[in-house]
Structures are given as C-alpha cells and as structure tokens.
Amino acid sequence: MDDVPDRSGAGMVAVPVAGPAAITVDRVTKVFDGGDRSVTALEDVSFEVPRGGFVSLIGPSGCGKSTLLRLVAGLLPASGGEIAVGGIAPREARRKRQFGIVFQQPILFDWRTVAQNVGLPMELLGRSRAEIDARVTELLGLVGLADFADHRPWELSGGMQQRVSIARALTLAPPYLLMDEPFGALDMITRDRMADELLRIWSEEIDTTVLFITHSIPEAVLLSDRVVVLSARPGRVAATVEIDLPRPRSAEVRETPEFFALESELRRQLLAAEQA
Amino acid sequence: MGGRSRRAATIAATLLLVLGVWYPLAGLMDASGDELASSKLPYPHSVVRPVLENPGTLFDAAWATLSTALLGFVVGGAIGIVLSVVMAQARWIEAATLPYLLLAQMMPLIALVPLIRSIVKSDSLTRLLMAAFVTFFIVTLSALRGLKDYAPAADELFRAYDIGRLKRLRHLRFPSAMPYIFSGLKLAAPLSLVGAIVVELMNARSGLGFLMLSALTFGPAQAPMLWAAMLVTLAMGLALSRAVGIAERLLTPWQMRFRGEGGR
Ligand SMILES: Nc1ncnc2c1ncn2[C@@H]1O[C@H](COP(=O)(O)OP(=O)(O)OP(=O)(O)O)[C@@H](O)[C@H]1O
Ligand SMILES: [Mg+2]
C-alpha cells in the first residue's frame, strides 16, 4: 500500500498527510427540525480524513462535534452537503460494518459482563465462541481490564467503563474508528497511557482511519495528523491545523518546542473560534 | 440487622398488628349480643380449628385451586409476553389492538364465566382460562411498557452495527423489559388465584371457592371454614408473588435493587 502514510518515523522527518481521502465531509449542514425550536447544529462544514490518517475535531461544547460523528457514521442524515466514507455513503459503510464507534457515553449493558459487553459486536455477527473469547481477552488486556472480565459494568468506575467501550469499538478491527471524547473520563496518567495504546493500535493496523473528538489540546496535538477546529454553534470549520510532528510520537515529543508551538497555535485558534 | 432478619421481623410485626385488630373486633362482635357473631367474625383461634381438624379438605381444595390457577398464570403470562412483543413491533399494531384489550378487560368476570364454561364444558379448563385471562392483560401492558423503555443511545449502538430487528429485540429491548415483565407477573400471580376462585364460586365442585361457597350455605357453624379458606387464599397469593420475586432475583441479578453495597 504505497498510498498509506509512513508512520515508521524513519529519520524523524515530518510525516505529511497524504493519500486519498477516506472520509470526505463536503459542505455539510445539519438542522434539527423542531418547528420554532429548530437548531442549526452544523453549517457548511468541509474537511477530509486521509486514508490511514488521524484527524481530531475540537470545538466548544454544543458546536456539533457529536452530531458530525453521527453523520459520518450514517446514524443521522445530513440536511445538506455530501459525506463519503471510502467512496460510499455513510449508510452503506455502516451496513458493511466498517465503523467502530466510541460514543460520548459508554453505553454498556448491565445484563452482560464486561467481557460479554466487549464481545457483543462479534456475538451479534455470529462469530464463533473461541474467536470471540480470544479477541476479548486480547482487548481487555490492551485497555488494562483483564482482571475485570467477569465484572458487571456498574462495578466499574466511569473511566473503566469508557475503556470497556473503547475495547468494544475495536473488536471488529474496523477500518474507520470514530471516537467521541473517549478519554474524557480518565485521569491524566491513564489518559496518556490510553493515548499511547491508541497510537500503537493505529500504527499496527495500518489501514485504520481515525476521526477523534476531544476537548484536550495536548491530546489533539499528540495524536493527530490534522486538527479541525469548529466554531461555536452553528459549527463551522474555523481553522485546520496540520500537526507535522514526526512519528512515532513518544512521551518526549510532548516536551519539545515544536509541540508547545502547536499547542499554543491550537489554543489561539480555539479561542478565536469560541469568540466568533 | 440483616435483610433476612429484618424481613422476618416485619412479617412478625404485621401478624401481631392483624391479630391485635382482629381479636378486639371479634370480641366487640361477640359482646354485641348478636347470636350469629361467631359466624360473622369468628375469633382467630376458632379459624385455626378447621385447619387442624380437616387439614385434608382444606389442602385438597387449595391444591385444586392452586394447580389450575398456576397453569393459567403460566399460560396467561406466556400469551401476555408474546402479545406485547407483537404489539411493540409497530405503533399501528399497538394502536389497533390496545382498545380491544381494554374492552376485554372491562368485561365483568362474573358474566364471562358461564359463557366460557358453556363453550369449553369443563370446570377446570374454565378455571384455567379465567386465571390466564386475568394474567395476560396485566403482563401484556407491563411488558409492552418495558419493551418501549430502552436507552435510545443503546439502540444507536446496535444500529451502528446494522443489527436487525430480532437481534435488537433479544439483546436490547427484551432484557430492558425484564423488570417490567416481572412486576407485572408479581401483580398477576395473586390475581390469577382470584380468577380461578371466581369460577369456583359459581358452581364448581372443588377448590377454595367451592369450599367458601359450601361454608356459606351450610350455615353459621361452618363460618370458621369460610375464613380459613380466605386466609389460605391470601397466603397462597403472597407466596406466589414472593416466588416470582425470587425467580426475578435469580434471572435478573443485574437489576439496580439486587446489587450489593454501593451498587450504582
Ligand atoms: N437529537 C437532537 N435533536 C435536537 N437537537 C440536537 C440533537 N442532538 C444535538 N442537538 C443540538 O445540536 C447541537 C450540537 O450538539 P452536539 O451533541 O453535536 O454537540 P457537541 O459538540 O458534541 O457538544 P459537547 O462537546 O458538549 O459534547 C446542540 O445545540 C444540540 O442542542
Ligand atoms: Mg458531544
């Protein structure tokens, strides 16, 4: 696959965002109809996520980030504009089970154990018991919950629940990973560890395209190839910041002047977007 | 104090309270000079006597009622669940069936009994059907409510994987409805007994209702038996409800109220 960006970080050169777009959002508008209480959540939003790329959305609360994620996942129809995922409509991509989604809330089922919650997508698609068990064990280890496989969701902390839902989103090894503030409920240390894990998974699964929503500026800089800054409601693209830091990005990257520069650039853009 | 001993204490206190009201009332009745006082409101200890003297009669009657009521309860519960699932499939199905359900339930049981008996020509089958009739309505309505009470966000998760109606029903809507179904069953269990007894009160040849009726017709001396039969009915109703509660705890241990300390 020569159209996939090189993440090896060989020679520590900046990796340009390259390759054909995997997700194209083109002049998309979303209006929630409600008579005189209609809300325009998104207006004329355009951006692209290259195949194998990692793009973050950042913006003030209520600006339409979660809505945008639902549109891309084909869970909601857009009011205007076009979205394509791998060249097909979001609904079609959803039918082909190409999405792994981490919603803003964990959405776990109390009648299932942690392991059964993680294995749910595979179970629903009729995979074999052995296959499910192996995958679930692997993923629970990955998110640091191996000891909690047989626990019930309510016995877990909020952050642990969120990690279960991250593991669940990964079960089918989806080509498109849509994550809505997945680390929102985690402490700083766990957050950093999960971010590192996510980067590792992403670099191993070379074809995985990630659309990531976050409120954390350092997280956006650490993870992304590109950060799309949305303005306050109705959400519009206020700025796009390319993160041309070399990969793999280790913990040390966070201490470099380049990292700080990108952070403050993003902070400025976000402030401007909030005030707009 | 643990949950078990607290429950035992509650039961004991309730019993004491009942006896504490019953005895003085029966005493008042007795003192009123009414010659038939003991047949109208006998003392609690005289109600126990027929139970001790004729345990067989009471037991046979109780078993006749319980066994058919239980069968009817199971049949009615199953019909209720199936019907609610069908009704929950589309708004129009619900709109088309709900009014008839309500109409059916408005039908006086007493009028229904002779009708059904003349059709099925069997006492015990009529008993079973009435118990089922009472049960299915309650269970249908509560299950229907439960099937509609699932988290929309959870539904979205299933849609994200393009999961079909049946699997969504099985893995999301039905488990979400379980607490509702069980609360319907707990309510319906004692009422299914009442349904069976109504049939027995109208000319059956066995069962607690039959015992009550004959105690009434055989005159004042049999009054304690009437009361004994009523108390047995109450006890069985409570026991049935409790049994459903235990089944609920076993089948849906994940429910909020069954969780251990600090359960969220
Ligand atoms: N189902 C809906 N019906 C009506 N309005 C909606 C619906 N979902 C979202 N909205 C509106 O759309 C706007 C954007 O909501 P959205 O959840 O996408 O925001 P967000 O950027 O994810 O915010 P946050 O950072 O707080 O999660 C809000 O004003 C919200 O009121
Ligand atoms: Mg949101």
Coordinates of C-alpha atoms and ligand atoms in Angstrom, one line a residue:
Chain A
M1 CA 0.0 0.0 0.0
D2 CA 2.0 3.0 -1.1
D3 CA -0.8 5.5 -0.6
V4 CA -0.7 4.9 3.1
P5 CA 1.3 7.5 5.1
D6 CA 4.5 6.3 6.5
R7 CA 4.3 6.1 10.3
S8 CA 7.6 4.5 10.9
G9 CA 9.1 7.8 11.8
A10 CA 12.3 6.7 10.0
G11 CA 14.8 9.5 10.0
M12 CA 12.5 11.5 12.3
V13 CA 11.1 13.6 9.4
A14 CA 7.8 15.2 9.5
V15 CA 5.1 13.0 8.0
P16 CA 2.9 14.8 5.6
V17 CA -0.8 13.9 5.5
A18 CA -1.0 12.0 2.3
G19 CA -3.1 9.5 0.4
P20 CA -6.6 9.7 -1.0
A21 CA -9.4 10.8 1.4
A22 CA -11.1 8.1 3.3
I23 CA -13.7 10.3 4.8
T24 CA -14.9 13.4 2.9
V25 CA -17.2 15.9 4.5
D26 CA -18.3 18.3 1.9
R27 CA -20.3 21.5 2.7
V28 CA -22.4 19.6 5.3
T29 CA -25.2 21.2 7.1
K30 CA -27.3 19.7 9.8
V31 CA -30.5 21.3 11.1
F32 CA -32.5 19.5 13.8
D33 CA -36.1 20.3 12.9
G34 CA -38.3 21.3 15.8
G35 CA -40.7 23.9 14.5
D36 CA -39.7 27.2 16.1
R37 CA -37.1 25.4 18.2
S38 CA -35.1 24.2 15.2
V39 CA -31.4 24.1 15.9
T40 CA -28.8 24.5 13.2
A41 CA -26.0 22.3 14.6
L42 CA -23.6 22.4 11.7
E43 CA -23.3 24.8 8.8
D44 CA -21.2 24.3 5.7
V45 CA -18.6 22.0 7.2
S46 CA -15.9 20.6 5.0
F47 CA -12.9 18.6 5.8
E48 CA -11.2 15.4 4.8
V49 CA -9.6 12.5 6.6
P50 CA -6.9 10.8 4.5
R51 CA -6.9 7.0 4.5
G52 CA -5.0 5.7 7.4
G53 CA -5.0 9.3 8.8
F54 CA -5.8 10.6 12.3
V55 CA -7.9 13.7 12.4
S56 CA -9.3 15.3 15.5
L57 CA -12.2 17.6 15.9
I58 CA -12.0 20.2 18.6
G59 CA -14.5 22.9 19.5
P60 CA -16.7 24.5 22.1
S61 CA -19.4 22.4 23.8
G62 CA -22.6 22.2 21.7
C63 CA -20.8 23.1 18.5
G64 CA -21.9 19.9 16.8
K65 CA -19.0 17.5 17.2
S66 CA -21.1 14.5 18.3
T67 CA -23.6 15.3 15.6
L68 CA -20.9 15.4 13.0
L69 CA -19.7 11.9 14.2
R70 CA -23.3 10.6 13.8
L71 CA -23.5 12.0 10.3
V72 CA -20.2 10.3 9.3
A73 CA -21.4 7.0 10.9
G74 CA -24.6 7.2 8.9
L75 CA -26.7 7.3 12.0
L76 CA -28.3 10.6 11.1
P77 CA -29.0 12.0 7.7
A78 CA -27.4 15.3 6.8
S79 CA -29.6 18.3 5.9
G80 CA -27.3 19.4 3.1
G81 CA -23.9 18.6 1.6
E82 CA -22.2 15.3 1.0
I83 CA -20.4 12.8 3.1
A84 CA -18.4 9.9 1.6
V85 CA -16.7 7.1 3.6
G86 CA -14.3 5.1 1.4
G87 CA -16.1 6.4 -1.6
I88 CA -19.6 5.3 -0.5
A89 CA -22.4 6.8 1.5
P90 CA -22.1 6.6 5.3
R91 CA -25.2 4.4 5.5
E92 CA -23.6 1.9 3.1
A93 CA -20.4 1.9 5.0
R94 CA -22.4 1.3 8.2
R95 CA -24.2 -1.6 6.5
K96 CA -20.8 -3.1 5.8
R97 CA -19.9 -2.8 9.4
Q98 CA -16.9 -0.6 8.7
F99 CA -17.2 1.6 11.8
G100 CA -16.0 1.1 15.3
I101 CA -17.6 3.9 17.4
V102 CA -16.9 5.1 20.9
F103 CA -19.8 7.2 21.9
Q104 CA -19.6 10.0 24.4
Q105 CA -21.3 7.8 26.9
P106 CA -20.0 4.3 27.5
I107 CA -23.4 2.6 26.7
L108 CA -22.8 -0.7 28.5
F109 CA -25.4 -3.4 29.2
D110 CA -25.9 -4.3 32.8
W111 CA -27.1 -7.8 31.9
R112 CA -23.8 -8.5 30.4
T113 CA -20.4 -8.9 32.0
V114 CA -17.5 -6.7 30.9
A115 CA -16.2 -9.4 28.6
Q116 CA -19.7 -10.0 27.1
N117 CA -20.1 -6.3 26.5
V118 CA -16.8 -6.2 24.7
G119 CA -17.7 -9.3 22.6
L120 CA -21.1 -8.0 21.8
P121 CA -20.4 -6.9 18.2
M122 CA -18.8 -10.2 17.3
E123 CA -21.6 -12.1 19.0
L124 CA -24.2 -10.2 17.1
L125 CA -22.4 -11.0 13.8
G126 CA -22.4 -14.7 14.7
R127 CA -18.6 -15.2 15.3
S128 CA -17.5 -18.4 17.0
R129 CA -17.2 -18.6 20.8
A130 CA -13.5 -19.3 20.6
E131 CA -12.8 -16.5 18.2
I132 CA -14.7 -14.1 20.5
D133 CA -13.0 -15.2 23.6
A134 CA -9.6 -14.8 22.2
R135 CA -10.3 -11.4 20.8
V136 CA -12.0 -10.2 24.1
T137 CA -9.1 -11.4 26.2
E138 CA -6.6 -9.6 24.0
L139 CA -8.6 -6.3 24.0
L140 CA -9.3 -6.4 27.8
G141 CA -5.5 -6.7 28.3
L142 CA -5.0 -3.8 25.9
V143 CA -7.2 -1.5 27.9
G144 CA -5.9 -2.8 31.3
L145 CA -9.1 -4.5 32.4
A146 CA -8.1 -8.2 32.2
D147 CA -9.0 -8.6 35.9
F148 CA -12.5 -7.3 35.3
A149 CA -13.7 -9.6 32.6
D150 CA -16.4 -11.1 34.7
H151 CA -17.4 -8.0 36.5
R152 CA -20.6 -6.1 35.7
P153 CA -20.4 -2.6 34.2
W154 CA -21.9 -1.0 37.3
E155 CA -19.0 -2.3 39.4
L156 CA -16.6 -0.2 37.3
S157 CA -15.6 3.4 37.6
G158 CA -16.6 5.8 34.9
G159 CA -13.1 5.7 33.3
M160 CA -13.1 1.9 33.3
Q161 CA -16.5 1.9 31.7
Q162 CA -15.2 4.1 29.0
R163 CA -12.3 1.8 28.4
V164 CA -14.7 -1.1 28.0
S165 CA -16.5 0.8 25.3
I166 CA -13.2 1.5 23.6
A167 CA -12.3 -2.2 23.6
R168 CA -15.8 -2.9 22.2
A169 CA -15.2 -0.4 19.4
L170 CA -12.0 -2.2 18.4
T171 CA -13.4 -5.8 18.4
L172 CA -14.1 -6.0 14.7
A173 CA -10.8 -4.2 13.8
P174 CA -12.8 -1.7 11.8
P175 CA -11.3 0.4 9.0
Y176 CA -12.9 3.5 10.5
L177 CA -12.7 4.4 14.1
L178 CA -14.9 7.2 15.3
M179 CA -14.2 8.3 18.9
D180 CA -16.2 10.9 20.8
E181 CA -14.1 12.1 23.7
P182 CA -13.1 8.5 24.6
F183 CA -10.7 9.6 27.2
G184 CA -12.9 12.3 28.8
A185 CA -13.5 10.4 32.0
L186 CA -9.9 9.3 32.6
D187 CA -7.2 10.7 34.8
M188 CA -4.1 12.3 33.2
I189 CA -1.9 9.3 33.6
T190 CA -4.4 6.8 32.3
R191 CA -5.3 9.2 29.6
D192 CA -1.7 9.4 28.4
R193 CA -1.4 5.6 28.6
M194 CA -4.6 5.1 26.6
A195 CA -3.4 7.7 24.0
D196 CA -0.2 5.8 23.6
E197 CA -2.1 2.5 23.3
L198 CA -4.4 4.0 20.7
L199 CA -1.4 5.3 18.7
R200 CA 0.2 1.8 18.9
I201 CA -3.0 0.1 17.6
W202 CA -3.4 2.7 14.9
S203 CA 0.1 2.3 13.7
E204 CA -0.2 -1.5 13.7
E205 CA -3.5 -1.5 11.8
I206 CA -2.0 0.4 9.0
D207 CA -5.4 1.0 7.3
T208 CA -7.3 2.3 10.2
T209 CA -8.6 5.8 9.8
V210 CA -9.5 7.7 12.9
L211 CA -11.9 10.6 13.5
F212 CA -11.4 11.7 17.1
I213 CA -13.2 14.2 19.1
T214 CA -11.5 15.8 22.1
H215 CA -11.6 18.8 24.4
S216 CA -7.9 18.4 25.2
I217 CA -5.5 20.5 23.2
P218 CA -2.3 18.5 24.1
E219 CA -4.2 15.2 23.3
A220 CA -5.2 16.6 19.9
V221 CA -1.6 17.6 19.2
L222 CA -0.1 14.4 20.4
L223 CA -2.4 12.1 18.4
S224 CA -3.4 13.8 15.2
D225 CA -2.1 14.4 11.7
R226 CA -4.6 17.3 11.5
V227 CA -6.9 19.1 13.8
V228 CA -10.1 20.6 12.7
V229 CA -11.3 23.5 14.9
L230 CA -15.0 24.1 14.9
S231 CA -16.6 27.4 15.9
A232 CA -19.4 27.8 18.4
R233 CA -22.9 26.8 17.3
P234 CA -23.7 26.5 14.5
G235 CA -20.5 24.6 14.0
R236 CA -18.3 25.8 11.1
V237 CA -14.7 25.0 10.4
A238 CA -12.9 27.8 12.0
A239 CA -9.4 26.6 11.3
T240 CA -7.4 23.5 10.3
V241 CA -4.1 22.9 11.9
E242 CA -1.7 20.4 10.4
I243 CA 0.3 18.6 13.1
D244 CA 3.6 17.8 11.4
L245 CA 5.3 16.2 14.3
P246 CA 7.4 13.1 13.5
R247 CA 6.0 9.7 14.3
P248 CA 6.2 7.6 16.3
R249 CA 5.4 10.2 18.9
S250 CA 6.9 9.2 22.2
A251 CA 6.3 10.8 25.5
E252 CA 9.4 13.0 24.9
V253 CA 7.6 14.7 21.9
R254 CA 5.4 16.4 24.5
E255 CA 8.4 18.3 25.8
T256 CA 9.6 19.7 22.5
P257 CA 9.3 23.3 21.5
E258 CA 7.5 22.2 18.3
F259 CA 4.8 20.6 20.4
F260 CA 4.4 23.7 22.6
A261 CA 4.2 25.8 19.5
L262 CA 1.4 23.7 18.0
E263 CA -0.4 23.7 21.3
S264 CA -0.4 27.5 21.6
E265 CA -1.4 27.8 17.9
L266 CA -4.3 25.5 18.5
R267 CA -5.3 27.3 21.7
R268 CA -5.3 30.6 19.8
Q269 CA -7.5 29.1 17.1
L270 CA -9.9 27.6 19.6
L271 CA -10.2 30.9 21.5
A272 CA -10.9 32.7 18.3
A273 CA -13.5 30.1 17.4
E274 CA -15.2 30.4 20.7
Q275 CA -15.4 34.1 20.4
A276 CA -16.7 34.1 16.9
Chain B
M1 CA -29.8 -6.1 61.2
G2 CA -29.5 -8.2 58.0
G3 CA -32.1 -8.2 55.3
R4 CA -33.4 -11.6 56.1
S5 CA -34.0 -11.0 59.8
R6 CA -35.4 -7.6 59.1
R7 CA -38.0 -9.2 56.8
A8 CA -38.8 -11.8 59.4
A9 CA -39.3 -9.0 61.9
T10 CA -41.6 -7.2 59.5
I11 CA -43.7 -10.2 59.0
A12 CA -44.0 -10.9 62.7
A13 CA -44.9 -7.3 63.4
T14 CA -47.6 -7.3 60.6
L15 CA -49.1 -10.5 62.0
L16 CA -49.2 -9.1 65.5
L17 CA -50.9 -6.0 64.2
V18 CA -53.5 -8.0 62.3
L19 CA -54.2 -10.2 65.4
G20 CA -54.2 -7.0 67.6
V21 CA -57.0 -5.6 65.5
W22 CA -58.9 -8.8 64.8
Y23 CA -59.2 -10.0 68.5
P24 CA -60.8 -6.8 69.9
L25 CA -63.1 -6.6 66.8
A26 CA -64.2 -10.2 67.2
G27 CA -64.6 -9.5 71.0
L28 CA -66.8 -6.5 70.2
M29 CA -68.9 -8.5 67.9
D30 CA -69.3 -11.2 70.5
A31 CA -70.3 -8.7 73.1
S32 CA -72.8 -7.1 70.9
G33 CA -75.2 -9.9 71.7
D34 CA -75.6 -10.9 68.1
E35 CA -76.2 -14.7 68.3
L36 CA -74.5 -15.2 65.0
A37 CA -71.5 -13.2 66.0
S38 CA -69.1 -16.1 65.8
S39 CA -70.2 -16.8 62.2
K40 CA -69.8 -13.2 61.1
L41 CA -66.4 -12.5 62.6
P42 CA -65.0 -15.6 64.5
Y43 CA -62.1 -15.3 66.8
P44 CA -58.8 -16.0 65.1
H45 CA -58.2 -19.2 67.1
S46 CA -61.5 -20.6 66.0
V47 CA -60.5 -20.1 62.4
V48 CA -57.4 -22.2 63.1
R49 CA -59.6 -25.1 64.3
P50 CA -61.0 -26.3 61.0
V51 CA -57.5 -26.2 59.6
L52 CA -56.3 -28.5 62.3
E53 CA -59.4 -30.7 62.3
N54 CA -59.8 -31.0 58.5
P55 CA -56.4 -30.4 57.0
G56 CA -57.2 -32.8 54.2
T57 CA -60.3 -30.9 53.0
L58 CA -58.5 -27.6 53.0
F59 CA -55.4 -29.0 51.4
D60 CA -57.3 -30.7 48.6
A61 CA -59.3 -27.6 47.9
A62 CA -56.2 -25.4 48.0
W63 CA -54.4 -27.7 45.6
A64 CA -57.3 -27.8 43.2
T65 CA -57.3 -24.1 43.0
L66 CA -53.6 -23.5 43.0
S67 CA -52.7 -26.1 40.4
T68 CA -55.2 -24.8 37.8
A69 CA -54.5 -21.1 38.7
L70 CA -50.8 -21.7 38.3
L71 CA -51.3 -23.3 34.9
G72 CA -53.5 -20.4 33.9
F73 CA -50.9 -18.0 35.2
V74 CA -48.2 -19.6 33.1
V75 CA -50.3 -19.7 30.0
G76 CA -51.6 -16.1 30.5
G77 CA -48.0 -14.9 31.2
A78 CA -46.7 -16.5 28.1
I79 CA -49.5 -15.1 26.0
G80 CA -49.0 -11.7 27.5
I81 CA -45.3 -11.6 26.7
V82 CA -45.8 -12.9 23.1
L83 CA -48.6 -10.4 22.5
S84 CA -46.6 -7.5 23.9
V85 CA -43.7 -8.4 21.6
V86 CA -46.0 -8.4 18.6
M87 CA -47.6 -5.1 19.7
A88 CA -44.2 -3.5 20.2
Q89 CA -43.2 -4.1 16.6
A90 CA -45.1 -1.1 15.2
R91 CA -47.1 1.8 16.5
W92 CA -50.0 0.9 14.3
I93 CA -50.2 -2.7 15.7
E94 CA -50.4 -1.3 19.2
A95 CA -53.0 1.3 18.2
A96 CA -55.0 -1.4 16.5
T97 CA -55.0 -3.9 19.4
L98 CA -54.9 -1.8 22.6
P99 CA -58.5 -0.7 22.6
Y100 CA -59.7 -4.3 22.3
L101 CA -57.5 -5.3 25.2
L102 CA -59.1 -2.6 27.3
L103 CA -62.6 -3.6 26.2
A104 CA -61.9 -7.3 27.0
Q105 CA -60.7 -6.3 30.4
M106 CA -63.8 -4.3 31.1
M107 CA -66.0 -7.4 30.7
P108 CA -67.3 -8.4 34.1
L109 CA -65.6 -11.7 35.1
I110 CA -68.9 -13.0 36.6
A111 CA -70.6 -12.7 33.2
L112 CA -67.7 -14.2 31.4
V113 CA -67.6 -17.4 33.5
P114 CA -70.9 -19.0 32.4
L115 CA -70.1 -18.1 28.8
I116 CA -66.7 -19.7 28.8
R117 CA -68.0 -22.7 30.7
S118 CA -70.8 -23.3 28.2
I119 CA -68.1 -23.2 25.4
V120 CA -65.4 -25.4 26.9
K121 CA -67.7 -27.6 29.1
S122 CA -65.1 -28.2 31.7
D123 CA -64.8 -26.7 35.2
S124 CA -61.0 -26.9 35.5
L125 CA -60.5 -25.6 32.0
T126 CA -62.7 -22.6 32.7
R127 CA -60.8 -22.0 35.9
L128 CA -57.5 -22.2 34.0
L129 CA -58.8 -19.8 31.3
M130 CA -60.0 -17.2 33.8
A131 CA -56.7 -17.3 35.6
A132 CA -55.0 -16.9 32.2
F133 CA -57.4 -14.1 31.2
V134 CA -56.6 -12.0 34.3
T135 CA -52.9 -12.6 34.0
F136 CA -52.4 -11.9 30.3
F137 CA -53.8 -8.4 30.5
I138 CA -51.5 -7.2 33.3
V139 CA -48.5 -8.9 31.8
T140 CA -49.2 -7.6 28.3
L141 CA -49.4 -4.0 29.4
S142 CA -46.4 -4.0 31.7
A143 CA -44.2 -5.9 29.2
L144 CA -45.3 -3.5 26.4
R145 CA -44.3 -0.6 28.5
G146 CA -40.9 -2.3 29.2
L147 CA -40.3 -3.1 25.6
K148 CA -40.5 0.6 24.8
D149 CA -38.3 1.6 27.6
Y150 CA -34.8 1.1 26.3
A151 CA -32.0 3.6 26.0
P152 CA -32.0 5.3 22.6
A153 CA -28.3 5.6 22.8
A154 CA -28.1 1.8 23.1
D155 CA -30.3 1.4 20.1
E156 CA -27.9 3.6 18.2
L157 CA -25.1 1.3 19.1
F158 CA -27.0 -1.6 17.6
R159 CA -27.7 0.4 14.5
A160 CA -24.0 1.3 14.2
Y161 CA -23.5 -2.4 13.5
D162 CA -26.6 -2.6 11.4
I163 CA -28.2 -5.2 13.6
G164 CA -31.7 -6.4 12.6
R165 CA -35.0 -6.2 14.5
L166 CA -34.9 -9.6 16.0
K167 CA -31.5 -9.4 17.5
R168 CA -32.2 -5.9 18.8
L169 CA -35.3 -7.3 20.4
R170 CA -33.4 -10.2 22.0
H171 CA -30.3 -8.3 23.1
L172 CA -31.7 -4.9 24.0
R173 CA -35.4 -4.5 24.2
F174 CA -36.3 -7.7 25.9
P175 CA -33.6 -7.5 28.6
S176 CA -34.7 -3.9 29.2
A177 CA -38.3 -5.1 29.6
M178 CA -37.5 -7.8 32.2
P179 CA -38.0 -5.7 35.3
Y180 CA -41.4 -4.6 33.9
I181 CA -42.4 -8.1 33.0
F182 CA -41.6 -9.3 36.5
S183 CA -43.5 -6.5 38.2
G184 CA -46.5 -7.5 36.0
L185 CA -46.1 -11.1 36.9
K186 CA -45.8 -10.3 40.6
L187 CA -49.1 -8.4 40.4
A188 CA -50.8 -11.0 38.3
A189 CA -49.9 -14.0 40.4
P190 CA -52.3 -13.5 43.2
L191 CA -54.9 -12.2 40.9
S192 CA -54.8 -15.4 38.8
L193 CA -55.9 -17.1 42.0
V194 CA -58.8 -14.8 42.3
G195 CA -59.7 -15.5 38.7
A196 CA -59.8 -19.2 39.5
I197 CA -61.8 -18.7 42.7
V198 CA -64.4 -16.6 40.9
V199 CA -65.1 -19.7 38.7
E200 CA -65.3 -21.9 41.7
L201 CA -67.7 -19.6 43.5
M202 CA -70.0 -20.1 40.5
N203 CA -70.9 -23.7 40.9
A204 CA -67.7 -25.7 40.7
R205 CA -67.2 -28.9 42.6
S206 CA -63.8 -28.4 44.1
G207 CA -61.4 -25.7 45.1
L208 CA -61.2 -23.0 47.7
G209 CA -64.1 -21.1 46.1
F210 CA -66.2 -24.2 46.3
L211 CA -65.2 -24.6 50.0
M212 CA -66.2 -21.0 50.7
L213 CA -69.5 -21.4 48.9
S214 CA -70.4 -24.5 50.8
A215 CA -69.3 -23.0 54.1
L216 CA -71.7 -20.1 53.4
T217 CA -74.6 -22.4 52.5
F218 CA -74.0 -24.9 55.4
G219 CA -74.7 -22.2 57.9
P220 CA -73.1 -20.5 60.8
A221 CA -71.2 -23.5 62.1
Q222 CA -69.1 -23.5 59.0
A223 CA -68.1 -19.9 59.2
P224 CA -64.6 -20.6 60.5
M225 CA -64.0 -22.7 57.4
L226 CA -65.0 -19.8 55.2
W227 CA -62.4 -17.6 57.0
A228 CA -59.8 -20.3 56.9
A229 CA -60.3 -20.7 53.1
M230 CA -59.9 -17.0 52.7
L231 CA -56.8 -16.9 54.7
V232 CA -55.3 -19.8 52.8
T233 CA -56.1 -17.8 49.6
L234 CA -54.3 -14.8 50.9
A235 CA -51.3 -16.9 52.0
M236 CA -51.1 -18.6 48.6
G237 CA -51.3 -15.3 46.8
L238 CA -48.5 -13.8 48.8
A239 CA -46.4 -16.9 48.4
L240 CA -46.9 -16.9 44.6
S241 CA -45.9 -13.3 44.4
R242 CA -42.8 -14.0 46.5
A243 CA -41.9 -17.0 44.3
V244 CA -42.0 -14.7 41.3
G245 CA -39.8 -12.2 43.2
I246 CA -37.3 -15.0 43.9
A247 CA -37.3 -16.0 40.2
E248 CA -36.7 -12.4 39.3
R249 CA -33.7 -12.2 41.5
L250 CA -32.2 -15.3 40.0
L251 CA -32.9 -14.4 36.4
T252 CA -32.1 -10.7 36.5
P253 CA -29.4 -10.3 39.2
W254 CA -28.2 -7.2 37.3
Q255 CA -31.1 -5.1 38.4
M256 CA -30.3 -2.0 40.4
R257 CA -32.1 -3.1 43.5
F258 CA -30.4 -6.5 43.7
R259 CA -26.9 -5.0 43.6
G260 CA -24.7 -5.3 46.5
E261 CA -23.4 -2.5 48.7
G262 CA -22.9 0.8 46.8
G263 CA -24.5 -0.7 43.6
R264 CA -25.0 2.1 41.0
Ligands
LIG1 N1 -31.3 14.8 18.6 C1 -31.2 16.1 18.6 N2 -32.3 16.9 18.5 C2 -32.3 18.2 18.5 N3 -31.1 18.9 18.7 C3 -30.0 18.2 18.8 C4 -30.0 16.8 18.8 N4 -28.7 16.4 19.0 C5 -28.0 17.5 19.2 N5 -28.7 18.6 19.0 C6 -28.3 20.0 19.1 O1 -27.2 20.1 18.2 C7 -26.1 20.9 18.8 C8 -24.9 20.2 18.8 O2 -24.9 19.0 19.6 P1 -23.7 18.0 19.8 O3 -24.1 17.0 20.7 O4 -23.3 17.6 18.4 O5 -22.6 19.0 20.4 P2 -21.1 18.6 20.8 O6 -20.2 19.5 20.0 O7 -20.9 17.1 20.8 O8 -21.1 19.1 22.3 P3 -20.3 18.5 23.6 O9 -18.9 18.9 23.4 O10 -20.9 19.2 24.8 O11 -20.5 17.0 23.6 C9 -26.6 21.3 20.2 O12 -27.0 22.6 20.2 C10 -27.8 20.4 20.5 O13 -28.7 21.0 21.2
MG2 MG -20.6 15.7 22.1

